[in-house]
Amino acid sequence: MATYLFIFYCAFLITLFIVPSYITYKRTGINPFKFSKEETAINYVGKAYKIISSFALVIIVLNAFFPSAMQYLVSIEYLVSNTSVWIGLGLIHLAFVVIFIAQRNMANEWRIGIDRENKVKLITKGLFSVSRNPIFLGVITVFIGLFLMIPNLITTVILVAGALVIQVQVRLEEEFLLSTLGEEYKIYMMEVKRWLF
């Protein structure tokens, strides 16, 4: 299971972030990675994502290839069970499907960060008719799944920090979309929830 998680996580990153970004660039000429080195709130969010993703990858690698090192990461023993592992694995697979579908809904509008250089088109179809942030919802689900599969101090930090960083990004994006799209986005906010409820 630990080796499978490593393979799946690598496939997850390639399939849901690297490949769609490349396809978007080839189709539009727009680099979908919109984080830069400027000292702005959204760019700090980007740096936080890199750190959180790196920690998640390290944990998954240790779990798969250096299991003896896991004893030093303060395991939450009462959560360790086959049931938790299978629930976590199910959540991670569900998240993959949700993010994949949401990216297809976004098509050429796929971005990582805030695109201040190109005209913004509001996507309201597909999963975006149910949640304003299905991709972020999927990412949070991944953090929960990882925590359930490998419950320890580090995955707890990844879950909490990841959820907080996403909350910050969502609000920064909402502020940007309100200033850019105005009434169109206000109506969308009234019609569709930020998450699901």
Coordinates of C-alpha atoms in Angstrom, one line a residue:
M1 CA 0.0 0.0 0.0
A2 CA 2.8 2.4 0.8
T3 CA 4.5 1.9 -2.6
Y4 CA 1.1 2.3 -4.3
L5 CA 0.6 5.6 -2.5
F6 CA 3.9 6.8 -3.8
I7 CA 3.2 5.8 -7.4
F8 CA -0.3 7.3 -7.1
Y9 CA 0.9 10.6 -5.7
C10 CA 3.5 11.0 -8.4
A11 CA 0.8 10.2 -11.1
F12 CA -1.5 12.6 -9.3
L13 CA 1.0 15.5 -9.6
I14 CA 1.9 14.7 -13.2
T15 CA -1.7 14.1 -14.4
L16 CA -3.4 16.9 -12.6
F17 CA -0.8 19.7 -12.5
I18 CA 2.1 19.2 -14.9
V19 CA 0.2 17.8 -18.0
P20 CA -2.8 20.3 -17.8
S21 CA -0.4 23.2 -17.4
Y22 CA 1.6 22.1 -20.5
I23 CA -1.6 21.6 -22.5
T24 CA -2.9 25.0 -21.5
Y25 CA 0.4 26.6 -22.5
K26 CA 0.4 24.8 -25.9
R27 CA -3.2 25.8 -26.6
T28 CA -3.1 29.4 -25.5
G29 CA 0.5 30.5 -25.1
I30 CA -0.3 31.4 -21.5
N31 CA 1.9 30.0 -18.7
P32 CA -0.8 28.8 -16.2
F33 CA 1.7 29.1 -13.3
K34 CA 0.9 32.6 -12.1
F35 CA 3.0 32.7 -8.9
S36 CA 6.1 35.0 -9.1
K37 CA 8.9 36.2 -6.9
E38 CA 7.1 39.5 -6.0
E39 CA 6.4 40.0 -2.3
T40 CA 2.6 39.7 -2.5
A41 CA 0.1 37.7 -0.5
I42 CA -0.8 35.4 -3.4
N43 CA 2.9 34.7 -4.0
Y44 CA 3.4 33.8 -0.3
V45 CA 0.5 31.4 -0.8
G46 CA 2.4 29.9 -3.7
K47 CA 5.6 29.4 -1.6
A48 CA 3.5 27.8 1.1
Y49 CA 2.0 25.3 -1.4
K50 CA 5.5 24.3 -2.5
I51 CA 6.6 23.7 1.1
I52 CA 3.4 21.8 2.0
S53 CA 3.7 19.7 -1.2
S54 CA 7.3 18.9 -0.5
F55 CA 6.6 17.8 3.0
A56 CA 3.8 15.5 1.7
L57 CA 6.2 14.0 -0.9
V58 CA 8.9 13.4 1.8
I59 CA 6.4 11.7 4.1
I60 CA 5.1 9.5 1.2
V61 CA 8.7 8.6 0.2
L62 CA 9.7 7.8 3.8
N63 CA 6.6 5.7 4.3
A64 CA 7.2 3.7 1.1
F65 CA 11.0 3.3 1.1
F66 CA 12.2 4.1 4.7
P67 CA 9.4 2.8 7.0
S68 CA 11.7 2.6 10.0
A69 CA 12.1 6.5 9.9
M70 CA 8.3 6.8 10.4
Q71 CA 8.7 6.0 14.1
Y72 CA 10.2 9.5 14.7
L73 CA 7.3 11.4 13.2
V74 CA 5.0 11.0 16.3
S75 CA 2.4 8.6 15.0
I76 CA -1.2 9.1 16.2
E77 CA -1.7 5.5 17.2
Y78 CA -5.4 5.4 17.9
L79 CA -6.0 6.4 14.3
V80 CA -3.8 3.7 12.8
S81 CA -6.0 1.1 11.3
N82 CA -6.8 -0.7 8.0
T83 CA -10.1 1.0 8.0
S84 CA -8.5 4.5 8.1
V85 CA -6.1 3.5 5.4
W86 CA -8.9 2.4 3.1
I87 CA -11.0 5.5 3.8
G88 CA -8.0 7.7 3.1
L89 CA -7.2 5.9 -0.1
G90 CA -10.8 6.2 -1.2
L91 CA -10.8 10.0 -0.5
I92 CA -7.5 10.5 -2.4
H93 CA -9.0 8.7 -5.4
L94 CA -12.2 10.7 -5.1
A95 CA -10.2 13.9 -5.1
F96 CA -8.4 12.8 -8.2
V97 CA -11.7 12.4 -10.1
V98 CA -13.1 15.7 -8.8
I99 CA -10.0 17.7 -9.7
F100 CA -9.7 16.0 -13.1
I101 CA -13.4 16.8 -14.0
A102 CA -13.1 20.4 -12.7
Q103 CA -10.0 20.9 -14.8
R104 CA -11.9 19.7 -17.9
N105 CA -14.6 22.2 -17.0
M106 CA -12.1 25.0 -16.8
A107 CA -10.4 24.0 -20.1
N108 CA -8.1 26.8 -21.3
E109 CA -9.0 28.9 -18.2
W110 CA -6.9 26.5 -16.0
R111 CA -4.5 28.6 -13.8
I112 CA -2.4 28.1 -10.7
G113 CA -2.5 31.5 -8.9
I114 CA -4.1 34.7 -10.1
D115 CA -3.8 35.8 -13.7
R116 CA -3.7 39.6 -13.8
E117 CA -2.3 39.7 -17.3
N118 CA -5.1 38.0 -19.3
K119 CA -8.8 38.5 -19.5
V120 CA -10.7 36.4 -17.0
K121 CA -13.6 34.2 -18.1
L122 CA -15.9 33.0 -15.3
I123 CA -16.5 29.2 -15.4
T124 CA -19.9 28.2 -14.0
K125 CA -20.6 24.9 -15.7
G126 CA -20.0 21.3 -14.5
L127 CA -18.7 21.0 -11.0
F128 CA -18.5 24.8 -10.8
S129 CA -22.3 24.9 -10.7
V130 CA -22.1 22.9 -7.4
S131 CA -19.1 24.5 -5.8
R132 CA -17.1 27.7 -6.6
N133 CA -13.9 25.9 -5.7
P134 CA -14.1 22.2 -6.6
I135 CA -10.4 21.9 -7.3
F136 CA -9.5 23.4 -3.9
L137 CA -12.1 21.1 -2.4
G138 CA -10.3 18.2 -4.0
V139 CA -6.9 19.3 -2.7
I140 CA -8.2 19.5 0.9
T141 CA -9.7 16.0 0.4
V142 CA -6.2 14.8 -0.5
F143 CA -4.8 16.3 2.7
I144 CA -7.5 14.5 4.7
G145 CA -6.9 11.3 2.9
L146 CA -3.1 11.5 3.5
F147 CA -3.7 12.2 7.2
L148 CA -6.0 9.2 7.5
M149 CA -3.5 6.9 5.7
I150 CA -0.5 8.1 7.6
P151 CA -1.7 9.8 10.8
N152 CA 1.2 11.5 12.5
L153 CA 2.4 15.0 13.6
I154 CA 3.7 16.0 10.1
T155 CA 0.5 14.9 8.2
T156 CA -1.5 16.8 10.8
V157 CA 0.6 19.9 10.1
I158 CA 0.1 19.4 6.3
L159 CA -3.6 19.1 6.8
V160 CA -4.0 22.1 9.0
A161 CA -1.5 24.3 7.1
G162 CA -2.9 23.2 3.7
A163 CA -6.5 24.0 4.7
L164 CA -5.5 27.4 6.0
V165 CA -3.5 28.3 2.9
I166 CA -6.3 27.3 0.7
Q167 CA -8.7 29.5 2.7
V168 CA -6.4 32.4 2.1
Q169 CA -6.1 31.8 -1.6
V170 CA -9.8 31.4 -2.1
R171 CA -10.5 34.7 -0.5
L172 CA -7.7 36.4 -2.5
E173 CA -9.2 35.0 -5.7
E174 CA -12.7 36.1 -4.7
E175 CA -11.4 39.6 -4.1
F176 CA -9.7 39.6 -7.5
L177 CA -12.8 38.2 -9.3
L178 CA -15.1 40.7 -7.7
S179 CA -12.8 43.6 -8.8
T180 CA -12.5 42.1 -12.3
L181 CA -15.9 40.7 -13.0
G182 CA -18.1 42.8 -10.7
E183 CA -21.8 42.0 -10.8
E184 CA -21.3 38.8 -12.8
Y185 CA -19.3 37.3 -10.0
K186 CA -21.6 38.7 -7.3
I187 CA -24.5 36.8 -8.9
Y188 CA -22.4 33.7 -9.1
M189 CA -21.5 34.0 -5.4
M190 CA -25.2 34.2 -4.5
E191 CA -26.1 31.2 -6.6
V192 CA -23.3 28.8 -5.8
K193 CA -21.7 28.1 -2.4
R194 CA -17.9 28.6 -1.8
W195 CA -17.5 24.9 -1.0
L196 CA -20.7 22.7 -1.0
F197 CA -22.9 24.0 1.8

